[in-house]
GROMACS .gro file of C-alpha atoms in nm:
model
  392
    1UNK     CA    1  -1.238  -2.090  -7.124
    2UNK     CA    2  -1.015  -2.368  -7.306
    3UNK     CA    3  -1.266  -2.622  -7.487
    4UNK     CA    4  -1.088  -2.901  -7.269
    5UNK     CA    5  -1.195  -2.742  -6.957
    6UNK     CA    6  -1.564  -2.690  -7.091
    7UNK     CA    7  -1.551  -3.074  -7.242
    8UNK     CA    8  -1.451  -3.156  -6.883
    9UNK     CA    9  -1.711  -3.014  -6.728
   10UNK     CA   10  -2.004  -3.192  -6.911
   11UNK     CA   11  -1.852  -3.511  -6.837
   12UNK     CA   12  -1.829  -3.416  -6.476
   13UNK     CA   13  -2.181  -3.293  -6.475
   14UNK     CA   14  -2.326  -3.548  -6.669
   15UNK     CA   15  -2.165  -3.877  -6.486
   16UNK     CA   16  -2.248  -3.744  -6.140
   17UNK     CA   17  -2.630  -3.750  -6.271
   18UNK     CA   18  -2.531  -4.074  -6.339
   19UNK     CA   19  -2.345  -4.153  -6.065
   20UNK     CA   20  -2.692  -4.114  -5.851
   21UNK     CA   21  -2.918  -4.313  -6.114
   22UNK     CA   22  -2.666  -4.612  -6.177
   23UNK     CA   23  -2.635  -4.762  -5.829
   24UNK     CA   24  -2.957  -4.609  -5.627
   25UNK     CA   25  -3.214  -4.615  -5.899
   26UNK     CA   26  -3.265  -4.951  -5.826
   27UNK     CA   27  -3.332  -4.862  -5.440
   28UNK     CA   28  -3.569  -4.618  -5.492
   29UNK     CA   29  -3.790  -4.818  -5.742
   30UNK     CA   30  -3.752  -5.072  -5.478
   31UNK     CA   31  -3.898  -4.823  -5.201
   32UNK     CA   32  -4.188  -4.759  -5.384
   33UNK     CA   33  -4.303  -5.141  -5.418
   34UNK     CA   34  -4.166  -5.277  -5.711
   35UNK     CA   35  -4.047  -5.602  -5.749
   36UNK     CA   36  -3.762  -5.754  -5.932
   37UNK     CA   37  -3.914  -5.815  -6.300
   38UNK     CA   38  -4.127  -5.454  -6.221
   39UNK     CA   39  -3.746  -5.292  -6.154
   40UNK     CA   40  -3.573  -5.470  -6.492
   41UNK     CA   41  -3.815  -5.361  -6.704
   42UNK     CA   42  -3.801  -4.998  -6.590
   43UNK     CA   43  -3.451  -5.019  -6.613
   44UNK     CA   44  -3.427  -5.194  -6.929
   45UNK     CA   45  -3.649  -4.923  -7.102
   46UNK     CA   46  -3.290  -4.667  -7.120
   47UNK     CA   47  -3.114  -4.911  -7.313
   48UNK     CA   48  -3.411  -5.032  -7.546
   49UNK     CA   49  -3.484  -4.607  -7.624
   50UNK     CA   50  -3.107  -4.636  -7.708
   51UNK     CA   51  -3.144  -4.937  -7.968
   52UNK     CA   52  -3.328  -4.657  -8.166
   53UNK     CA   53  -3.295  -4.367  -8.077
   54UNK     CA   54  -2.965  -4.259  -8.119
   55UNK     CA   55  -2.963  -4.362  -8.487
   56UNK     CA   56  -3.179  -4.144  -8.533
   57UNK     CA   57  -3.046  -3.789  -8.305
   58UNK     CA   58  -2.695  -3.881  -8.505
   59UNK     CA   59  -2.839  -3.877  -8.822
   60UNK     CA   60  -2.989  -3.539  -8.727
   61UNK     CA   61  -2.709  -3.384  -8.579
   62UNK     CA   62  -2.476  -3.478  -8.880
   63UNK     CA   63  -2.775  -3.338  -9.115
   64UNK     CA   64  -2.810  -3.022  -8.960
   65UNK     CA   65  -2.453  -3.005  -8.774
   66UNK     CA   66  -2.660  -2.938  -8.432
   67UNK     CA   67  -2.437  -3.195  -8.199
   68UNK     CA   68  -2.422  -2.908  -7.939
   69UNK     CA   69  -2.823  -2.799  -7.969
   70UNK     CA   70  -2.926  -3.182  -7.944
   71UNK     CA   71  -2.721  -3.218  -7.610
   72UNK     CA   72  -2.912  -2.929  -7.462
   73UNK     CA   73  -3.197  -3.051  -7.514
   74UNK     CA   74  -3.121  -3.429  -7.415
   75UNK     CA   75  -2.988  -3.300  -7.083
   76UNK     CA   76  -3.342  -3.043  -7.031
   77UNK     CA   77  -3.531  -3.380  -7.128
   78UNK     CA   78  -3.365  -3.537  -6.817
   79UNK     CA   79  -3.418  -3.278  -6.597
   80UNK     CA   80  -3.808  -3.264  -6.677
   81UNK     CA   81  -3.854  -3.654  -6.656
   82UNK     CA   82  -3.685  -3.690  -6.303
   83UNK     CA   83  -3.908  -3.362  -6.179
   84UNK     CA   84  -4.237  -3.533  -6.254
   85UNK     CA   85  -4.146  -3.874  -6.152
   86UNK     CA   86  -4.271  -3.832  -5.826
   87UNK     CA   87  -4.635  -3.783  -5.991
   88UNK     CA   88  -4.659  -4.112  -6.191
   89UNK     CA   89  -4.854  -4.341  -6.021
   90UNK     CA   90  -4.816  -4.753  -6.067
   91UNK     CA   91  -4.562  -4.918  -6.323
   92UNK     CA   92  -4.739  -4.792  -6.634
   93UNK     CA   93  -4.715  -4.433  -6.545
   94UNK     CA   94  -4.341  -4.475  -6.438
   95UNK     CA   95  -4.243  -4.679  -6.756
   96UNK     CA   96  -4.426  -4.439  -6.975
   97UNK     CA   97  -4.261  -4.150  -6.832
   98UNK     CA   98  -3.893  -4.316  -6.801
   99UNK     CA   99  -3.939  -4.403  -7.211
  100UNK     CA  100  -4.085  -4.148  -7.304
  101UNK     CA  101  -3.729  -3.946  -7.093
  102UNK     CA  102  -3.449  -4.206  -7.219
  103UNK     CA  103  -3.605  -4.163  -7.610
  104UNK     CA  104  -3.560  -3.827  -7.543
  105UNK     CA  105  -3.226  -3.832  -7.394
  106UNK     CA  106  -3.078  -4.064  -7.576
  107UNK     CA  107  -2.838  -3.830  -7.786
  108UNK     CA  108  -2.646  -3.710  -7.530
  109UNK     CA  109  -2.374  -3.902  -7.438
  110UNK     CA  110  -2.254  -4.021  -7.811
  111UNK     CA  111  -2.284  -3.657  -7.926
  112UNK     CA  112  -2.074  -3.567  -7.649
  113UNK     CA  113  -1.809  -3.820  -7.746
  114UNK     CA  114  -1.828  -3.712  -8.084
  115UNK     CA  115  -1.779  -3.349  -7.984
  116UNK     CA  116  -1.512  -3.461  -7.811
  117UNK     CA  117  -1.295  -3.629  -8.025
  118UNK     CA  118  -1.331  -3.335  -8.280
  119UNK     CA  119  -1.248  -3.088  -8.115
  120UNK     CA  120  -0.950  -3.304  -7.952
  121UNK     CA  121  -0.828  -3.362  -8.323
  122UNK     CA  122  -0.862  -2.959  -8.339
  123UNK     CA  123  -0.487  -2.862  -8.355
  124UNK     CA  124  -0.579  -2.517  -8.194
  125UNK     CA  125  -0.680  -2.734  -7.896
  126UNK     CA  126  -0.400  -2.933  -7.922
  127UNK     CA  127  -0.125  -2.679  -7.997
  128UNK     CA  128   0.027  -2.788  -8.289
  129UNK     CA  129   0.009  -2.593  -8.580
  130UNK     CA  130  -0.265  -2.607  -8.832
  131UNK     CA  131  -0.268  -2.899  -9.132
  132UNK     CA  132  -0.036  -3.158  -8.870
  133UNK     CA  133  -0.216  -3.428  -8.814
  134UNK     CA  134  -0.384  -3.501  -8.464
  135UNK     CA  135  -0.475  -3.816  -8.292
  136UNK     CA  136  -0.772  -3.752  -8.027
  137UNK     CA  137  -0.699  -4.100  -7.872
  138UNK     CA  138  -0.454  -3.927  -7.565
  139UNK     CA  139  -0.634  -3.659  -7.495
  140UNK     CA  140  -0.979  -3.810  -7.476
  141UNK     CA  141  -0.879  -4.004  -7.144
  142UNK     CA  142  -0.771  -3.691  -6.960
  143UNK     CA  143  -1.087  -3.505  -7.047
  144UNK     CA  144  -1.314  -3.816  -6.982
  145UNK     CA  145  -1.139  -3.927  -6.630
  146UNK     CA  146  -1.343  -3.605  -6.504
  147UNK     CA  147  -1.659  -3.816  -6.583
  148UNK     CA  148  -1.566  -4.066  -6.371
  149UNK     CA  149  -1.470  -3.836  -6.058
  150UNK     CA  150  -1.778  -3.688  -6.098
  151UNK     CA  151  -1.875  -4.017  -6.089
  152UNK     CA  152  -1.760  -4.065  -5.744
  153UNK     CA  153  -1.809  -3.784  -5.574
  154UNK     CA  154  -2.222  -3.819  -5.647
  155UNK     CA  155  -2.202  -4.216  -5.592
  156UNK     CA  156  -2.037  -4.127  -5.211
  157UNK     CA  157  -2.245  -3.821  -5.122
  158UNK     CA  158  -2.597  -4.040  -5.254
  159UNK     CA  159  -2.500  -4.340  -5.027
  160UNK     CA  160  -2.448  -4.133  -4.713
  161UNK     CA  161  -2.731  -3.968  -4.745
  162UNK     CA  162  -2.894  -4.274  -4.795
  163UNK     CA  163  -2.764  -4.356  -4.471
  164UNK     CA  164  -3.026  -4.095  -4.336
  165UNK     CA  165  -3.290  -4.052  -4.556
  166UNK     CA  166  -3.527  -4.296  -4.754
  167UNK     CA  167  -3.456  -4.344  -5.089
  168UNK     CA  168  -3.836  -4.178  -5.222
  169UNK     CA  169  -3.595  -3.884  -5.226
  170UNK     CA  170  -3.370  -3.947  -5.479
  171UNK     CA  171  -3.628  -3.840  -5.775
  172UNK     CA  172  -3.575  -3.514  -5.647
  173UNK     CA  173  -3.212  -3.516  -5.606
  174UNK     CA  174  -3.191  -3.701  -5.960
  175UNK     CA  175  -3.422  -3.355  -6.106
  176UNK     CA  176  -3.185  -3.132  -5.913
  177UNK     CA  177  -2.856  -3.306  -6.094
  178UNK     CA  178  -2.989  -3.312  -6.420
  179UNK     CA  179  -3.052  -2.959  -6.405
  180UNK     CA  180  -2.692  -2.899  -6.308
  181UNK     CA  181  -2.616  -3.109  -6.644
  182UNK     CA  182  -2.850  -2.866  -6.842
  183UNK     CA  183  -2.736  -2.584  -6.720
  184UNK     CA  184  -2.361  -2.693  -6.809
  185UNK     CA  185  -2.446  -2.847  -7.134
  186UNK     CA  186  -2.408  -2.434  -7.273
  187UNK     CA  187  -2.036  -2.488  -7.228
  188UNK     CA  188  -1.977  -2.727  -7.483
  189UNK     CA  189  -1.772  -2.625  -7.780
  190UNK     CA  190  -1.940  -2.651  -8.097
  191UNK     CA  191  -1.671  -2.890  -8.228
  192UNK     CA  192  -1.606  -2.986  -8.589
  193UNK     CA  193  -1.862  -3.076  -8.848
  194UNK     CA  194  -1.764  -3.244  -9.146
  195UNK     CA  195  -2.094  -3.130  -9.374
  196UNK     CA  196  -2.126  -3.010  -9.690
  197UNK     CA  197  -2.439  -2.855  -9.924
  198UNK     CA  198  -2.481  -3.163 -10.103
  199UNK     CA  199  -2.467  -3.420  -9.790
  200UNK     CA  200  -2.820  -3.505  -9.720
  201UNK     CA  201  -2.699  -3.713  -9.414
  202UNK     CA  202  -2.772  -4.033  -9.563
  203UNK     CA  203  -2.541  -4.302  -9.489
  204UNK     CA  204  -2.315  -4.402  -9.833
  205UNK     CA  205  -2.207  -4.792  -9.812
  206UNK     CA  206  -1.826  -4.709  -9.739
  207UNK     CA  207  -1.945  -4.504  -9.406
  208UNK     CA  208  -1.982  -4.876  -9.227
  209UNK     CA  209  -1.740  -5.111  -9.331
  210UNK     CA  210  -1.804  -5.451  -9.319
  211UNK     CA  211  -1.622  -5.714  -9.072
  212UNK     CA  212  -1.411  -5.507  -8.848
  213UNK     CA  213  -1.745  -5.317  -8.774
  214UNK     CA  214  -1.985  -5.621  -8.724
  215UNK     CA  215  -1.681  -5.770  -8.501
  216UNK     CA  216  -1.688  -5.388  -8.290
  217UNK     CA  217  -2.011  -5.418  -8.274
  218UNK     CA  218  -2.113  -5.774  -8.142
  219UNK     CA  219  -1.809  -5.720  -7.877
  220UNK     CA  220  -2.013  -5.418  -7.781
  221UNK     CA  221  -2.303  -5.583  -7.705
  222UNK     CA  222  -2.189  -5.861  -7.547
  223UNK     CA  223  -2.026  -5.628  -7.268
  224UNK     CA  224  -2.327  -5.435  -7.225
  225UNK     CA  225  -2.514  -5.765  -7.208
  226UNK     CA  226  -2.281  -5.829  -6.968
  227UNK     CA  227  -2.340  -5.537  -6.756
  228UNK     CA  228  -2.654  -5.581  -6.767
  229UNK     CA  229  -2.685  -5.757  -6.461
  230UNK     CA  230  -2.443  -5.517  -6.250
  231UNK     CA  231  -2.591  -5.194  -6.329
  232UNK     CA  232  -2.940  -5.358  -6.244
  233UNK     CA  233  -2.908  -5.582  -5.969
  234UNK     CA  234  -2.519  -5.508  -5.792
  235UNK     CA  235  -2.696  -5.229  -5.545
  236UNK     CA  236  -2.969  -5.475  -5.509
  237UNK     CA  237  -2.770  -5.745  -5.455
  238UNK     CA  238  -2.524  -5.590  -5.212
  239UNK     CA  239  -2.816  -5.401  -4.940
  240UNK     CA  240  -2.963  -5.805  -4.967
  241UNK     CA  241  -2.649  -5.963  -4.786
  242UNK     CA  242  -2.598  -5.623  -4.591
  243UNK     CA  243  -2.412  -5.398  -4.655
  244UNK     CA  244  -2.490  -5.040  -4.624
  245UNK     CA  245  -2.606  -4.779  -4.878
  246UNK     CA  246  -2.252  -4.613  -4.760
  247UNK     CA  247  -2.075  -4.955  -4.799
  248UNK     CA  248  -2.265  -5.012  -5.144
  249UNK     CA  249  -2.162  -4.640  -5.235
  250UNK     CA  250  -1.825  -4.733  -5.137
  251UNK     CA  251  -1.770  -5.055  -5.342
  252UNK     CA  252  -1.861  -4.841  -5.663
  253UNK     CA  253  -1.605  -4.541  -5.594
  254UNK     CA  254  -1.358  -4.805  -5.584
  255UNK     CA  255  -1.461  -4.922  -5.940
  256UNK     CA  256  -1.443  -4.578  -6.074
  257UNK     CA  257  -1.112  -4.543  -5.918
  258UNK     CA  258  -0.944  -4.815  -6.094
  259UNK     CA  259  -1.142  -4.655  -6.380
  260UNK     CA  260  -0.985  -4.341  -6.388
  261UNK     CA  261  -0.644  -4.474  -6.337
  262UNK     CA  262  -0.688  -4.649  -6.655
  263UNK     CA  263  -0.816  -4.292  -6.839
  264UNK     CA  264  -0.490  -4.133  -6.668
  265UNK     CA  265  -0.257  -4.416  -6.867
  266UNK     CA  266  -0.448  -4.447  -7.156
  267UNK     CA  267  -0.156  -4.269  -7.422
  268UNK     CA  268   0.085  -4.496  -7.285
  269UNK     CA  269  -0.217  -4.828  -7.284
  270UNK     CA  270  -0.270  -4.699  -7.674
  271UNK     CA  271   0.093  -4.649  -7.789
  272UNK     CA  272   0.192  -5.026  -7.681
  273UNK     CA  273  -0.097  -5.250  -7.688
  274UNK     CA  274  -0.345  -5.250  -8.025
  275UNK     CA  275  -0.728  -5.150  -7.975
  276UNK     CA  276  -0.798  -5.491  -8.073
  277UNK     CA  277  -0.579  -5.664  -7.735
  278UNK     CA  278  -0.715  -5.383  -7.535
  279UNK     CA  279  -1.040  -5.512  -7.586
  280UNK     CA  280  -0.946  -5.925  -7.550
  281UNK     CA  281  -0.820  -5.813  -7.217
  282UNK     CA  282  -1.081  -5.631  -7.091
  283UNK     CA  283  -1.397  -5.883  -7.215
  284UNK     CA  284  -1.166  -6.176  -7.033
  285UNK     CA  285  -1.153  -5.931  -6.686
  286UNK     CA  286  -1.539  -5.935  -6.706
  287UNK     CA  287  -1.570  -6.284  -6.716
  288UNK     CA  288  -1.349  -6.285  -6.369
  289UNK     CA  289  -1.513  -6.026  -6.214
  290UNK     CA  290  -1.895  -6.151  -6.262
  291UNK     CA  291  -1.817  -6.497  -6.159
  292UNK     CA  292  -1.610  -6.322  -5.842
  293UNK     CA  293  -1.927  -6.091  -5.761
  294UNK     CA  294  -2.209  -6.371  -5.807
  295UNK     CA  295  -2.015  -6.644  -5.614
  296UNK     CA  296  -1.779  -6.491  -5.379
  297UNK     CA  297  -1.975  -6.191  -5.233
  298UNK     CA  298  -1.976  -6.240  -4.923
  299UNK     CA  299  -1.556  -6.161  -4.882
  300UNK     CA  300  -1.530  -5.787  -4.906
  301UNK     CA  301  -1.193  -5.857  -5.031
  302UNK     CA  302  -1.319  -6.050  -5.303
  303UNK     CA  303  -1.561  -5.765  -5.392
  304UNK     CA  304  -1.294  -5.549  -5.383
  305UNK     CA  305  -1.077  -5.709  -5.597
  306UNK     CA  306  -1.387  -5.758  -5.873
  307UNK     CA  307  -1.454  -5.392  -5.844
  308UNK     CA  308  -1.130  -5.288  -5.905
  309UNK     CA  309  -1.142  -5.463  -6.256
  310UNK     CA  310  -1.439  -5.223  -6.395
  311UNK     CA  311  -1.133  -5.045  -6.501
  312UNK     CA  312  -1.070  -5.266  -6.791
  313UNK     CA  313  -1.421  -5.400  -6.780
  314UNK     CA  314  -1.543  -5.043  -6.888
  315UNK     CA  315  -1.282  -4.785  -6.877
  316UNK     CA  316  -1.005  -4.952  -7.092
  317UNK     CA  317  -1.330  -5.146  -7.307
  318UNK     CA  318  -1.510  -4.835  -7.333
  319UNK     CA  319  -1.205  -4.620  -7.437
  320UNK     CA  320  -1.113  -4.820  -7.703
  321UNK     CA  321  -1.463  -4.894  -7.868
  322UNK     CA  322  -1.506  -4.506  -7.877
  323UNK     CA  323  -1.155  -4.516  -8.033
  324UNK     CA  324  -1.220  -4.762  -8.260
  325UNK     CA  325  -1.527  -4.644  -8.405
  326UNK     CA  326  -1.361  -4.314  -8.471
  327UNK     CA  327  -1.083  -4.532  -8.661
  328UNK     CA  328  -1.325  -4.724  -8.840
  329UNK     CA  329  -1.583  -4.436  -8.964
  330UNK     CA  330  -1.519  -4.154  -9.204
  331UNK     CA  331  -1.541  -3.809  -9.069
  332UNK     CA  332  -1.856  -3.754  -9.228
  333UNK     CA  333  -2.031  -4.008  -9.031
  334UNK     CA  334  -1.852  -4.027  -8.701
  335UNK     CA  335  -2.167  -3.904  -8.502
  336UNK     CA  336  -2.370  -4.197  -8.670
  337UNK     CA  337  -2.069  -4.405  -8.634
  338UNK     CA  338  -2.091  -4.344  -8.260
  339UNK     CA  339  -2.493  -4.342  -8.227
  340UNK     CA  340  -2.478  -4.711  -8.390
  341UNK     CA  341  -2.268  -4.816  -8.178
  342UNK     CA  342  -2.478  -4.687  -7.845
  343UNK     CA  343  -2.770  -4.800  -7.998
  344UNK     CA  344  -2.650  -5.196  -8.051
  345UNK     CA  345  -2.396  -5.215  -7.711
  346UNK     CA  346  -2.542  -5.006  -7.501
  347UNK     CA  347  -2.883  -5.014  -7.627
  348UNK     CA  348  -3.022  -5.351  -7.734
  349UNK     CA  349  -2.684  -5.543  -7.486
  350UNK     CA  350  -2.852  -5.354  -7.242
  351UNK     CA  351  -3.150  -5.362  -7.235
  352UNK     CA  352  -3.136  -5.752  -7.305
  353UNK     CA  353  -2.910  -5.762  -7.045
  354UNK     CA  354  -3.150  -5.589  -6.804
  355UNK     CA  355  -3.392  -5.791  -6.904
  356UNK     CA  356  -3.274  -6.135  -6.887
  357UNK     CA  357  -3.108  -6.065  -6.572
  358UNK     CA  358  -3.438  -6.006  -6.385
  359UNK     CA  359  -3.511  -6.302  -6.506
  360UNK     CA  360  -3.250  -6.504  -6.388
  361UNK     CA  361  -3.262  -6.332  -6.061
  362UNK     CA  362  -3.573  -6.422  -5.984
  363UNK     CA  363  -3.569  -6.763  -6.166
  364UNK     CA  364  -3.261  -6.923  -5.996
  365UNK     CA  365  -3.075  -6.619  -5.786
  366UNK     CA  366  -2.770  -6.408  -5.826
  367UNK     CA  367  -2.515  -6.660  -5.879
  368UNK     CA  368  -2.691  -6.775  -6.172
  369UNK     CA  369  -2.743  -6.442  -6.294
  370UNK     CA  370  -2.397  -6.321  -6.273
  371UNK     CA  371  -2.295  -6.640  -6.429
  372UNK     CA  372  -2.449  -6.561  -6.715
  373UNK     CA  373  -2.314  -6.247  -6.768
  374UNK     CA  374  -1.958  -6.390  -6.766
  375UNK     CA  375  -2.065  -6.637  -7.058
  376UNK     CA  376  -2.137  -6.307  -7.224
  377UNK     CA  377  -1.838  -6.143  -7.132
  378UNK     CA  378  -1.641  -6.501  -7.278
  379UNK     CA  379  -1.863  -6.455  -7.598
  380UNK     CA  380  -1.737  -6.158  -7.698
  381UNK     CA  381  -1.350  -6.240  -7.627
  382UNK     CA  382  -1.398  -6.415  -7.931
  383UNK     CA  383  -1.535  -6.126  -8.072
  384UNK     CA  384  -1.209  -5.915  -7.971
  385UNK     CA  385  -0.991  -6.232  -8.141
  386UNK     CA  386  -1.154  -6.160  -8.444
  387UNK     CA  387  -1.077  -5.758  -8.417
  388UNK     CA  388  -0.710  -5.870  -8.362
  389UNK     CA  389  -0.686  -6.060  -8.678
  390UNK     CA  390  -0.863  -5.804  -8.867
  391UNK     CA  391  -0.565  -5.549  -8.713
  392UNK     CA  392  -0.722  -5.278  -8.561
   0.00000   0.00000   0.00000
């Protein structure tokens, strides 16, 4: 089986696991009597195990070259945490066992993108002849877009079902998901791995370079700080003023949508526009859309039009920060370069994002909160200026 189909298929595994926990998780921590700050925290423990945690699975997998091995296992850990959920009892037992999961778990996704990318730059994958030089940059978007469809189809099927059932059931249709991701986490190709005898998998100085990466990295948080108030409280948010798991299901396939049209362009996005403006413009479309969602929710066209921005807001942003890392870093240390960069956007952005937007919400409401996430998104514009004048 070609290496893009397998690549394909973890992606489209992986994100419909993730295309049940994003936008329902929420619901059923809500069905089982948590309130607000209770549901933040839980929620904020995934991105604080990823502040860490990934350093440290990256720095393993490029010691021991095990990227694929460390996947498996992330993806069983997943599995095994949603399978017992239903046993933990009160908010200490569920935050234990969700940390104690997302520490776990939390190599998965940026060994995956570093798999990825190498075996994109393979020129056996890529058909031209061995020694020419590959760029992964085109290829990654057709292989990822299969994340996002998986994406969809799990975020439609979970909010009909919704419709019907309570939402105490989705720990066991989470379990049953994540085993589907396990089970297709053998496919991956073993990728290339730039070690030799004598690397002990320590990171030299000239594996992080200075600016550019500090500039990559802030932007990176400030999104996910950003975010932090969507992927929390949107579902939330939405069921509040009315709308219906189905309609809430809906709003996010039409996200995704605009998300995959932007993975379908991306050659053309990357051969006219530099990573750098790719970035500006995205980090300005998040300010829109999170002053749209907290202030003009109830139009569905406005919600519309807000959702159909997540495709710069994380398919063109995320596209190019995995891009630009792989730029940045040497091959030696492009799974650590990719780990760091989970661990400080997606990790520590989200989790404070999580965090602060529990807060808010139950402080001074959703406009408030959502407000604050476009100040974020604003925040690290500036960021992205700097990352143009540096030229990436």
């Amino acid at each position: 089986m070609p290496a893009s189909v397998r690549l394909a298929a973890i992606y489209f595994a992986y994100f419909a696991y993730v295309g049940v926990s994003a936008p329902y998780f929420p619901l059923y921590l809500a069905a089982r009597g948590f309130h607000a700050a209770e549901i933040a925290f839980v929620l904020a423990l995934g991105p604080l195990a990823r502040i860490f945690a990934p350093t440290f699975w990256g720095w393993l997998a490029d010691r021991t070259g095990a990227r694929r091995g460390i996947v498996i296992f992330s993806c069983a850990a997943i599995a095994c945490g949603f399978a017992v959920l239903p046993f933990a009892e009160g908010i200490v037992a569920v935050a234990a066992l969700m940390a104690l999961m997302n520490v776990l778990s939390a190599g998965a996704m940026p060994l995956v993108e570093t798999i990825t990318l190498s075996s994109l730059a393979a020129p056996t994958l890529s058909g031209k002849r061995p020694g020419t030089p590959v760029s992964p940059v085109g290829g990654y978007g057709r292989v990822r877009l299969w994340g996002s469809v998986g994406f969809i189809g799990a975020v439609l099927a979970t909010g009909a079902w919704l419709d019907f059932r309570p939402a105490g059931t989705l720990a066991a249709l989470l379990a049953a998901i994540a085993g589907v991701t396990f089970a297709v986490s053998f496919m991956l190709p073993r990728g290339s791995v730039h070690r030799t005898a004598t690397d002990d998998g320590a990171a030299a100085p000239q594996d992080f370079p200075g600016p550019p990466v500090r500039a990559l990295l802030g932007a990176g948080f400030c999104m996910a700080l950003a975010h932090g108030a969507l992927y929390a409280f949107f579902s939330l948010h939405l069921e509040r003023i009315g709308h219906a798991a189905s309609a809430i299901g809906a709003l996010w396939t039409i996200g995704v949508l605009a998300e995959i049209g932007v993975f379908l362009f991306l050659p053309l996005l990357f051969r006219r526009f530099s990573l750098a403006s790719i970035l500006l413009a995205s980090f300005l479309a998040a300010a829109l859309r999170f002053v749209a969602i907290g202030w003009g929710s109830d139009s569905l066209i406005i919600l519309v039009l807000a959702q159909l921005l997540h495709g710069l807001t994380f398919g063109a942003h995320h596209a190019a920060s995995v891009a630009a890392v792989h730029r940045l870093f040497p091959d030696r240390a492009h799974a650590r370069g990719q780990a760091l960069f989970s661990s400080v956007s997606y990790g520590a952005g989200g989790a404070a994002g999580a965090l602060i937007a529990g807060w808010v919400w139950e402080t001074a409401g959703p406009g408030p909160m959502f407000s604050f996430a476009a100040l974020a998104a604003l925040v690290g514009a500036g960021l992205a200026l700097r990352l143009r004048r540096s030229r990436l």
